[in-house]
Each structure stands twice: as structure tokens, then as C-alpha cells.
Amino acid sequence: MRTGEAPRKVTGAGQGGRSIRSTGNIQTAKAFFLPKLHRIAEFLLSQGVTIACNLLFGLLCVRLLPIGEYAKFVVVFAIQGSLMVLLDVGISGAFIPLIGDRIEDRQLIADYLASLRQIAHWLYAIAAPLTVVAYPLLVRNRHWSWQTVAAMIVIVLVSAWFARVGASYGSVLIVRRDRYRWYQAQIISGLGALALLGIFVAFHSFGAFTAILIGVAKIIAVAIVYYLRAHQLLGVKGTPSKEKRTAIIQLTLPAVPSVVYYALGGQISVFLITIFGRTAAVASVGALSRLGQIFSLLTPINGILVEPYFA
């Protein structure tokens, strides 16, 4: 502005233009942030309900089961949890970035799913015999009957298989943005487990294997829901290929050491006490680990919300 020149006044038209631009920026921000905030709120609500159900189920088992029976429950689910992670080793997580933004290409998704399933079958073929050998050695100082140990091994292997199915087909729901059905299966299975627990307690038929089988039934139910829904979403049959198997393995391989550490590190105290400690100590460690579920609220957010968005 030149010296002595009067300052320019903003006209009504100028003020109106600024107001329109400001309003447009607000609308753009709302259009960008509101859907994402809605997804985050949906995630927190559904995961909160699911974790609350799982936590309540575990605490009720602590309260209702005798120490010796609860120790069986703890050991089965410790082995089961580690085996589930080792059978996955991150391959279901690789599914999402490999698809990327091609979520409408159902044949591509089905082909990757078929290749992923094939890898999962190979991992299971390795893990199952190792579990059959290692489990009796782990619990040899518990003095449980061979029938009890054999039943535990069968339960662990069956539940691990269906958990693998649920992880594979659940990835299809996430890729195809059907989060509602993914959340719904988790919530209903958690509430159903609590309902079954209440029924068995009411009829005085609640024991270690009842609690274990309720947990297995929940895993199987979720796997079946994801399997059926994934087939509805895809509608085509996938064909496995060496190229897609290689892509999955190459993407997964760098994360394998951390996955193995996560699978074994989280349960190492249970394993050591099961081998060297007393049954009461096994039950005590299992009871304390239940409280750790509270901190797992945000654990799945990466695979459900973050990865699909950036992929």
C-alpha cells in the first residue's frame, strides 16, 4: 500500500466469498473425518463389548472352577493361543496389502485366498504332529490321565484349525469392507458363550471341559459365519498359484521372528510353571493373565481399519 493511500475496505462480496470458502472447507473436513470417526467409534464399541464378554467369561471360570480344573482350562488355552498365532505367522495380514485397492476384483481375492489356504494347510501339517508330541511332555508333571491329555490335544488341534479358517475368511470380510458382519459374529459369539456358561451353571454341569468346549464352540461359530459370508461376498472359486504363494510368503517372511516371539513370549510363564511348578501356580498365573485382556482393546485396529485404509 502506498504512503498516504487509504486502506482498502473488504466489500460485502469479498466477505461473502470468504464465508463460502470457509463453509466449503468445513464441509470438506466433515466429509473426510466423520466417516472415519464413525468407523473408529464402531470399532471401539464392538471390540469393547467383545472383550468385556471374554473377560467376564474368564473371570467367571476363575470363580466357578476348582483350582485343578481351572489349571486344565489355562493350559489348553495357552497352547491353543500360541498355536493359532504360529499357524497364521502373519499370512492373513498379508492378504490386505496384496489386494490393495482392487477390492472389487473378486476373482483376484478368491485366488489369493486359495493360495493363503494352501500355505495354512502346510503349516498345519507341520504343527499338528509337533503338538501331539510336545503337549504330553509339557503336562507330564500334572499327573492327568492319558484320556484327559488326549482329549486336550484333540480340542487344541480342532480349535486351532477353525481359528485358522476364521482368520483366512475373516480377512475377506475386512477387504470387502463388510466390517459390520465381522463385528457382529464376534459380539454374538461372546454373548452366546456367556449364555451357555449360565445354562451349564444353572444345571450344575459346569467343569473344565465344559468351559473349554464353550470356548471352542465360539471359535467354530465365528469361523462358520466368516466362511459363509466370504463365499457370499466373492461368489467365485479361487485357484491357488505359485506366484501368489510366493508373494504372500515374501511379504510375511520379515515379520516371522516377531510373530514367533509374540506367540511364545506371551505364554512362556504358563509353559514354565506347567513344566516345573505346581497346579495351583498354573491356575494363579492363568487367572492373572485374564486381566491382560483389558489392554488388548486396540490390538486388532491395525488389521481392521488402518491397513485397509492405506492399502
GROMACS .gro file of C-alpha atoms in nm:
model
  311
    1MET     CA    1   0.000   0.000   0.000
    2ARG     CA    2   0.140   0.337  -0.100
    3THR     CA    3   0.208   0.612   0.157
    4GLY     CA    4  -0.099   0.825   0.219
    5GLU     CA    5  -0.327   0.581   0.041
    6ALA     CA    6  -0.641   0.490   0.236
    7PRO     CA    7  -0.668   0.122   0.341
    8ARG     CA    8  -0.888  -0.088   0.117
    9LYS     CA    9  -1.217  -0.197   0.259
   10VAL     CA   10  -1.344  -0.551   0.219
   11THR     CA   11  -1.664  -0.535   0.026
   12GLY     CA   12  -1.972  -0.741   0.103
   13ALA     CA   13  -1.897  -0.961  -0.196
   14GLY     CA   14  -1.546  -1.029  -0.062
   15GLN     CA   15  -1.676  -1.118   0.281
   16GLY     CA   16  -1.934  -1.346   0.123
   17GLY     CA   17  -1.666  -1.521  -0.081
   18ARG     CA   18  -1.457  -1.583   0.228
   19SER     CA   19  -1.762  -1.715   0.412
   20ILE     CA   20  -1.845  -1.951   0.128
   21ARG     CA   21  -1.486  -2.080   0.116
   22SER     CA   22  -1.483  -2.126   0.494
   23THR     CA   23  -1.813  -2.314   0.482
   24GLY     CA   24  -1.680  -2.529   0.198
   25ASN     CA   25  -1.367  -2.614   0.397
   26ILE     CA   26  -1.578  -2.714   0.698
   27GLN     CA   27  -1.799  -2.935   0.481
   28THR     CA   28  -1.494  -3.096   0.323
   29ALA     CA   29  -1.342  -3.163   0.666
   30LYS     CA   30  -1.670  -3.314   0.786
   31ALA     CA   31  -1.696  -3.534   0.479
   32PHE     CA   32  -1.340  -3.658   0.539
   33PHE     CA   33  -1.336  -3.703   0.916
   34LEU     CA   34  -1.693  -3.805   1.010
   35PRO     CA   35  -1.692  -4.144   0.830
   36LYS     CA   36  -1.356  -4.227   0.985
   37LEU     CA   37  -1.467  -4.122   1.333
   38HIS     CA   38  -1.779  -4.332   1.284
   39ARG     CA   39  -1.566  -4.637   1.194
   40ILE     CA   40  -1.342  -4.582   1.496
   41ALA     CA   41  -1.644  -4.547   1.727
   42GLU     CA   42  -1.797  -4.862   1.576
   43PHE     CA   43  -1.470  -5.048   1.629
   44LEU     CA   44  -1.432  -4.934   1.991
   45LEU     CA   45  -1.791  -5.024   2.075
   46SER     CA   46  -1.783  -5.369   1.917
   47GLN     CA   47  -1.438  -5.455   2.049
   48GLY     CA   48  -1.534  -5.321   2.392
   49VAL     CA   49  -1.837  -5.549   2.405
   50THR     CA   50  -1.637  -5.849   2.276
   51ILE     CA   51  -1.352  -5.800   2.524
   52ALA     CA   52  -1.596  -5.742   2.809
   53CYS     CA   53  -1.770  -6.072   2.725
   54ASN     CA   54  -1.439  -6.260   2.703
   55LEU     CA   55  -1.312  -6.104   3.025
   56LEU     CA   56  -1.633  -6.182   3.213
   57PHE     CA   57  -1.631  -6.539   3.082
   58GLY     CA   58  -1.272  -6.586   3.200
   59LEU     CA   59  -1.335  -6.433   3.542
   60LEU     CA   60  -1.643  -6.649   3.592
   61CYS     CA   61  -1.434  -6.954   3.508
   62VAL     CA   62  -1.181  -6.842   3.771
   63ARG     CA   63  -1.460  -6.808   4.025
   64LEU     CA   64  -1.656  -7.124   3.943
   65LEU     CA   65  -1.389  -7.384   3.864
   66PRO     CA   66  -1.178  -7.562   4.128
   67ILE     CA   67  -0.804  -7.491   4.108
   68GLY     CA   68  -0.718  -7.823   3.944
   69GLU     CA   69  -0.993  -7.786   3.684
   70TYR     CA   70  -0.904  -7.426   3.608
   71ALA     CA   71  -0.541  -7.529   3.553
   72LYS     CA   72  -0.659  -7.757   3.270
   73PHE     CA   73  -0.851  -7.466   3.120
   74VAL     CA   74  -0.541  -7.243   3.141
   75VAL     CA   75  -0.303  -7.492   2.980
   76VAL     CA   76  -0.537  -7.575   2.691
   77PHE     CA   77  -0.595  -7.212   2.600
   78ALA     CA   78  -0.227  -7.120   2.643
   79ILE     CA   79  -0.124  -7.388   2.392
   80GLN     CA   80  -0.421  -7.304   2.172
   81GLY     CA   81  -0.335  -6.933   2.166
   82SER     CA   82   0.028  -6.994   2.073
   83LEU     CA   83  -0.066  -7.248   1.807
   84MET     CA   84  -0.319  -7.010   1.649
   85VAL     CA   85  -0.055  -6.740   1.610
   86LEU     CA   86   0.208  -6.982   1.479
   87LEU     CA   87  -0.034  -7.126   1.221
   88ASP     CA   88  -0.100  -6.778   1.092
   89VAL     CA   89   0.253  -6.624   1.115
   90GLY     CA   90   0.106  -6.309   0.961
   91ILE     CA   91  -0.021  -6.457   0.634
   92SER     CA   92  -0.377  -6.336   0.689
   93GLY     CA   93  -0.236  -5.988   0.750
   94ALA     CA   94  -0.051  -6.005   0.416
   95PHE     CA   95  -0.381  -6.063   0.239
   96ILE     CA   96  -0.496  -5.699   0.276
   97PRO     CA   97  -0.192  -5.512   0.136
   98LEU     CA   98  -0.161  -5.760  -0.152
   99ILE     CA   99  -0.516  -5.683  -0.263
  100GLY     CA  100  -0.472  -5.308  -0.209
  101ASP     CA  101  -0.745  -5.103  -0.376
  102ARG     CA  102  -0.857  -5.388  -0.604
  103ILE     CA  103  -1.138  -5.483  -0.366
  104GLU     CA  104  -1.388  -5.522  -0.650
  105ASP     CA  105  -1.177  -5.786  -0.824
  106ARG     CA  106  -1.343  -6.086  -0.662
  107GLN     CA  107  -1.151  -6.341  -0.869
  108LEU     CA  108  -0.820  -6.194  -0.755
  109ILE     CA  109  -0.932  -6.204  -0.392
  110ALA     CA  110  -1.050  -6.565  -0.430
  111ASP     CA  111  -0.718  -6.666  -0.588
  112TYR     CA  112  -0.516  -6.509  -0.306
  113LEU     CA  113  -0.747  -6.674  -0.054
  114ALA     CA  114  -0.694  -7.015  -0.215
  115SER     CA  115  -0.317  -6.964  -0.212
  116LEU     CA  116  -0.327  -6.850   0.151
  117ARG     CA  117  -0.534  -7.157   0.244
  118GLN     CA  118  -0.277  -7.382   0.082
  119ILE     CA  119   0.004  -7.229   0.289
  120ALA     CA  120  -0.212  -7.266   0.602
  121HIS     CA  121  -0.261  -7.638   0.525
  122TRP     CA  122   0.115  -7.690   0.501
  123LEU     CA  123   0.172  -7.508   0.831
  124TYR     CA  124  -0.097  -7.717   0.999
  125ALA     CA  125   0.057  -8.039   0.864
  126ILE     CA  126   0.383  -7.940   1.037
  127ALA     CA  127   0.231  -7.805   1.359
  128ALA     CA  128  -0.016  -8.086   1.431
  129PRO     CA  129   0.239  -8.369   1.478
  130LEU     CA  130   0.464  -8.140   1.682
  131THR     CA  131   0.170  -8.058   1.910
  132VAL     CA  132   0.086  -8.426   1.955
  133VAL     CA  133   0.445  -8.490   2.070
  134ALA     CA  134   0.505  -8.172   2.271
  135TYR     CA  135   0.178  -8.148   2.464
  136PRO     CA  136   0.219  -8.468   2.673
  137LEU     CA  137   0.576  -8.361   2.756
  138LEU     CA  138   0.452  -8.018   2.867
  139VAL     CA  139   0.192  -8.159   3.108
  140ARG     CA  140   0.375  -8.473   3.221
  141ASN     CA  141   0.412  -8.338   3.578
  142ARG     CA  142   0.040  -8.260   3.611
  143HIS     CA  143  -0.044  -8.629   3.660
  144TRP     CA  144  -0.351  -8.612   3.438
  145SER     CA  145  -0.482  -8.935   3.283
  146TRP     CA  146  -0.388  -9.016   2.927
  147GLN     CA  147  -0.755  -8.986   2.829
  148THR     CA  148  -0.759  -8.628   2.962
  149VAL     CA  149  -0.438  -8.537   2.779
  150ALA     CA  150  -0.558  -8.699   2.456
  151ALA     CA  151  -0.887  -8.506   2.475
  152MET     CA  152  -0.695  -8.182   2.532
  153ILE     CA  153  -0.477  -8.246   2.225
  154VAL     CA  154  -0.781  -8.311   2.005
  155ILE     CA  155  -0.950  -7.995   2.134
  156VAL     CA  156  -0.639  -7.784   2.073
  157LEU     CA  157  -0.595  -7.913   1.717
  158VAL     CA  158  -0.963  -7.874   1.625
  159SER     CA  159  -0.990  -7.524   1.767
  160ALA     CA  160  -0.662  -7.416   1.603
  161TRP     CA  161  -0.788  -7.541   1.266
  162PHE     CA  162  -1.115  -7.349   1.289
  163ALA     CA  163  -0.934  -7.039   1.416
  164ARG     CA  164  -0.717  -7.060   1.104
  165VAL     CA  165  -1.035  -7.082   0.889
  166GLY     CA  166  -1.184  -6.783   1.070
  167ALA     CA  167  -0.870  -6.574   1.021
  168SER     CA  168  -0.849  -6.652   0.648
  169TYR     CA  169  -1.213  -6.591   0.562
  170GLY     CA  170  -1.244  -6.304   0.809
  171SER     CA  171  -0.980  -6.121   0.603
  172VAL     CA  172  -1.219  -6.137   0.307
  173LEU     CA  173  -1.485  -5.953   0.507
  174ILE     CA  174  -1.235  -5.683   0.602
  175VAL     CA  175  -1.107  -5.646   0.244
  176ARG     CA  176  -1.462  -5.622   0.110
  177ARG     CA  177  -1.547  -5.364   0.381
  178ASP     CA  178  -1.810  -5.583   0.548
  179ARG     CA  179  -1.697  -5.486   0.897
  180TYR     CA  180  -2.048  -5.497   1.036
  181ARG     CA  181  -2.075  -5.875   0.986
  182TRP     CA  182  -1.721  -5.920   1.121
  183TYR     CA  183  -1.808  -5.732   1.439
  184GLN     CA  184  -2.149  -5.898   1.466
  185ALA     CA  185  -2.002  -6.251   1.468
  186GLN     CA  186  -1.758  -6.157   1.744
  187ILE     CA  187  -2.022  -5.996   1.964
  188ILE     CA  188  -2.284  -6.269   1.922
  189SER     CA  189  -2.030  -6.546   1.988
  190GLY     CA  190  -1.915  -6.369   2.307
  191LEU     CA  191  -2.270  -6.324   2.434
  192GLY     CA  192  -2.355  -6.681   2.333
  193ALA     CA  193  -2.060  -6.816   2.533
  194LEU     CA  194  -2.185  -6.633   2.842
  195ALA     CA  195  -2.536  -6.768   2.786
  196LEU     CA  196  -2.407  -7.125   2.757
  197LEU     CA  197  -2.200  -7.081   3.072
  198GLY     CA  198  -2.510  -6.963   3.259
  199ILE     CA  199  -2.711  -7.264   3.138
  200PHE     CA  200  -2.447  -7.517   3.245
  201VAL     CA  201  -2.404  -7.349   3.582
  202ALA     CA  202  -2.780  -7.350   3.635
  203PHE     CA  203  -2.787  -7.727   3.573
  204HIS     CA  204  -2.476  -7.785   3.790
  205SER     CA  205  -2.287  -7.930   3.494
  206PHE     CA  206  -2.003  -7.680   3.467
  207GLY     CA  207  -1.647  -7.812   3.468
  208ALA     CA  208  -1.311  -7.762   3.299
  209PHE     CA  209  -1.403  -7.941   2.978
  210THR     CA  210  -1.740  -7.766   2.965
  211ALA     CA  211  -1.563  -7.429   2.980
  212ILE     CA  212  -1.307  -7.540   2.721
  213LEU     CA  213  -1.573  -7.670   2.482
  214ILE     CA  214  -1.773  -7.349   2.513
  215GLY     CA  215  -1.462  -7.159   2.405
  216VAL     CA  216  -1.409  -7.398   2.115
  217ALA     CA  217  -1.774  -7.367   2.011
  218LYS     CA  218  -1.729  -6.989   1.996
  219ILE     CA  219  -1.427  -7.024   1.767
  220ILE     CA  220  -1.610  -7.268   1.539
  221ALA     CA  221  -1.920  -7.048   1.520
  222VAL     CA  222  -1.717  -6.743   1.417
  223ALA     CA  223  -1.528  -6.947   1.156
  224ILE     CA  224  -1.853  -7.078   1.003
  225VAL     CA  225  -2.006  -6.729   0.986
  226TYR     CA  226  -1.696  -6.585   0.818
  227TYR     CA  227  -1.673  -6.881   0.577
  228LEU     CA  228  -2.034  -6.849   0.463
  229ARG     CA  229  -2.024  -6.470   0.437
  230ALA     CA  230  -1.695  -6.474   0.243
  231HIS     CA  231  -1.846  -6.710  -0.012
  232GLN     CA  232  -2.146  -6.479  -0.048
  233LEU     CA  233  -1.920  -6.176  -0.099
  234LEU     CA  234  -1.696  -6.346  -0.354
  235GLY     CA  235  -1.927  -6.581  -0.543
  236VAL     CA  236  -1.633  -6.731  -0.736
  237LYS     CA  237  -1.391  -7.016  -0.675
  238GLY     CA  238  -1.026  -6.929  -0.632
  239THR     CA  239  -0.729  -7.107  -0.787
  240PRO     CA  240  -0.401  -7.122  -0.593
  241SER     CA  241  -0.083  -7.035  -0.778
  242LYS     CA  242   0.289  -7.040  -0.708
  243GLU     CA  243   0.313  -6.670  -0.792
  244LYS     CA  244   0.058  -6.570  -0.528
  245ARG     CA  245   0.201  -6.808  -0.267
  246THR     CA  246   0.543  -6.653  -0.325
  247ALA     CA  247   0.401  -6.301  -0.289
  248ILE     CA  248   0.235  -6.394   0.042
  249ILE     CA  249   0.550  -6.561   0.177
  250GLN     CA  250   0.779  -6.274   0.071
  251LEU     CA  251   0.556  -6.019   0.242
  252THR     CA  252   0.519  -6.231   0.556
  253LEU     CA  253   0.874  -6.361   0.599
  254PRO     CA  254   1.035  -6.049   0.757
  255ALA     CA  255   0.773  -6.049   1.033
  256VAL     CA  256   0.806  -6.419   1.122
  257PRO     CA  257   1.062  -6.375   1.407
  258SER     CA  258   0.843  -6.117   1.583
  259VAL     CA  259   0.534  -6.335   1.534
  260VAL     CA  260   0.711  -6.638   1.685
  261TYR     CA  261   0.828  -6.425   1.977
  262TYR     CA  262   0.473  -6.296   2.029
  263ALA     CA  263   0.329  -6.649   2.011
  264LEU     CA  264   0.568  -6.797   2.267
  265GLY     CA  265   0.665  -6.495   2.477
  266GLY     CA  266   0.312  -6.423   2.591
  267GLN     CA  267   0.267  -6.775   2.729
  268ILE     CA  268   0.619  -6.854   2.847
  269SER     CA  269   0.528  -6.815   3.214
  270VAL     CA  270   0.241  -7.063   3.180
  271PHE     CA  271   0.464  -7.311   2.997
  272LEU     CA  272   0.744  -7.293   3.255
  273ILE     CA  273   0.511  -7.323   3.554
  274THR     CA  274   0.326  -7.610   3.386
  275ILE     CA  275   0.654  -7.797   3.344
  276PHE     CA  276   0.824  -7.714   3.675
  277GLY     CA  277   0.561  -7.566   3.906
  278ARG     CA  278   0.253  -7.676   4.095
  279THR     CA  279  -0.102  -7.698   3.962
  280ALA     CA  280  -0.214  -7.415   4.190
  281ALA     CA  281   0.056  -7.190   4.044
  282VAL     CA  282  -0.062  -7.269   3.690
  283ALA     CA  283  -0.414  -7.165   3.784
  284SER     CA  284  -0.292  -6.845   3.953
  285VAL     CA  285  -0.087  -6.731   3.653
  286GLY     CA  286  -0.382  -6.806   3.422
  287ALA     CA  287  -0.615  -6.601   3.640
  288LEU     CA  288  -0.378  -6.302   3.636
  289SER     CA  289  -0.336  -6.322   3.259
  290ARG     CA  290  -0.711  -6.275   3.219
  291LEU     CA  291  -0.674  -5.916   3.333
  292GLY     CA  292  -0.434  -5.857   3.045
  293GLN     CA  293  -0.727  -5.885   2.804
  294ILE     CA  294  -0.830  -5.534   2.906
  295PHE     CA  295  -0.522  -5.399   2.727
  296SER     CA  296  -0.599  -5.585   2.402
  297LEU     CA  297  -0.877  -5.344   2.305
  298LEU     CA  298  -0.677  -5.169   2.031
  299THR     CA  299  -0.474  -5.469   1.915
  300PRO     CA  300  -0.690  -5.553   1.607
  301ILE     CA  301  -0.729  -5.191   1.492
  302ASN     CA  302  -0.434  -5.214   1.254
  303GLY     CA  303  -0.571  -5.508   1.057
  304ILE     CA  304  -0.933  -5.391   1.059
  305LEU     CA  305  -0.909  -5.014   0.999
  306VAL     CA  306  -0.553  -4.890   0.937
  307GLU     CA  307  -0.421  -5.142   0.683
  308PRO     CA  308  -0.734  -5.146   0.461
  309TYR     CA  309  -0.733  -4.765   0.451
  310PHE     CA  310  -0.368  -4.725   0.346
  311ALA     CA  311  -0.367  -5.035   0.125
   0.00000   0.00000   0.00000
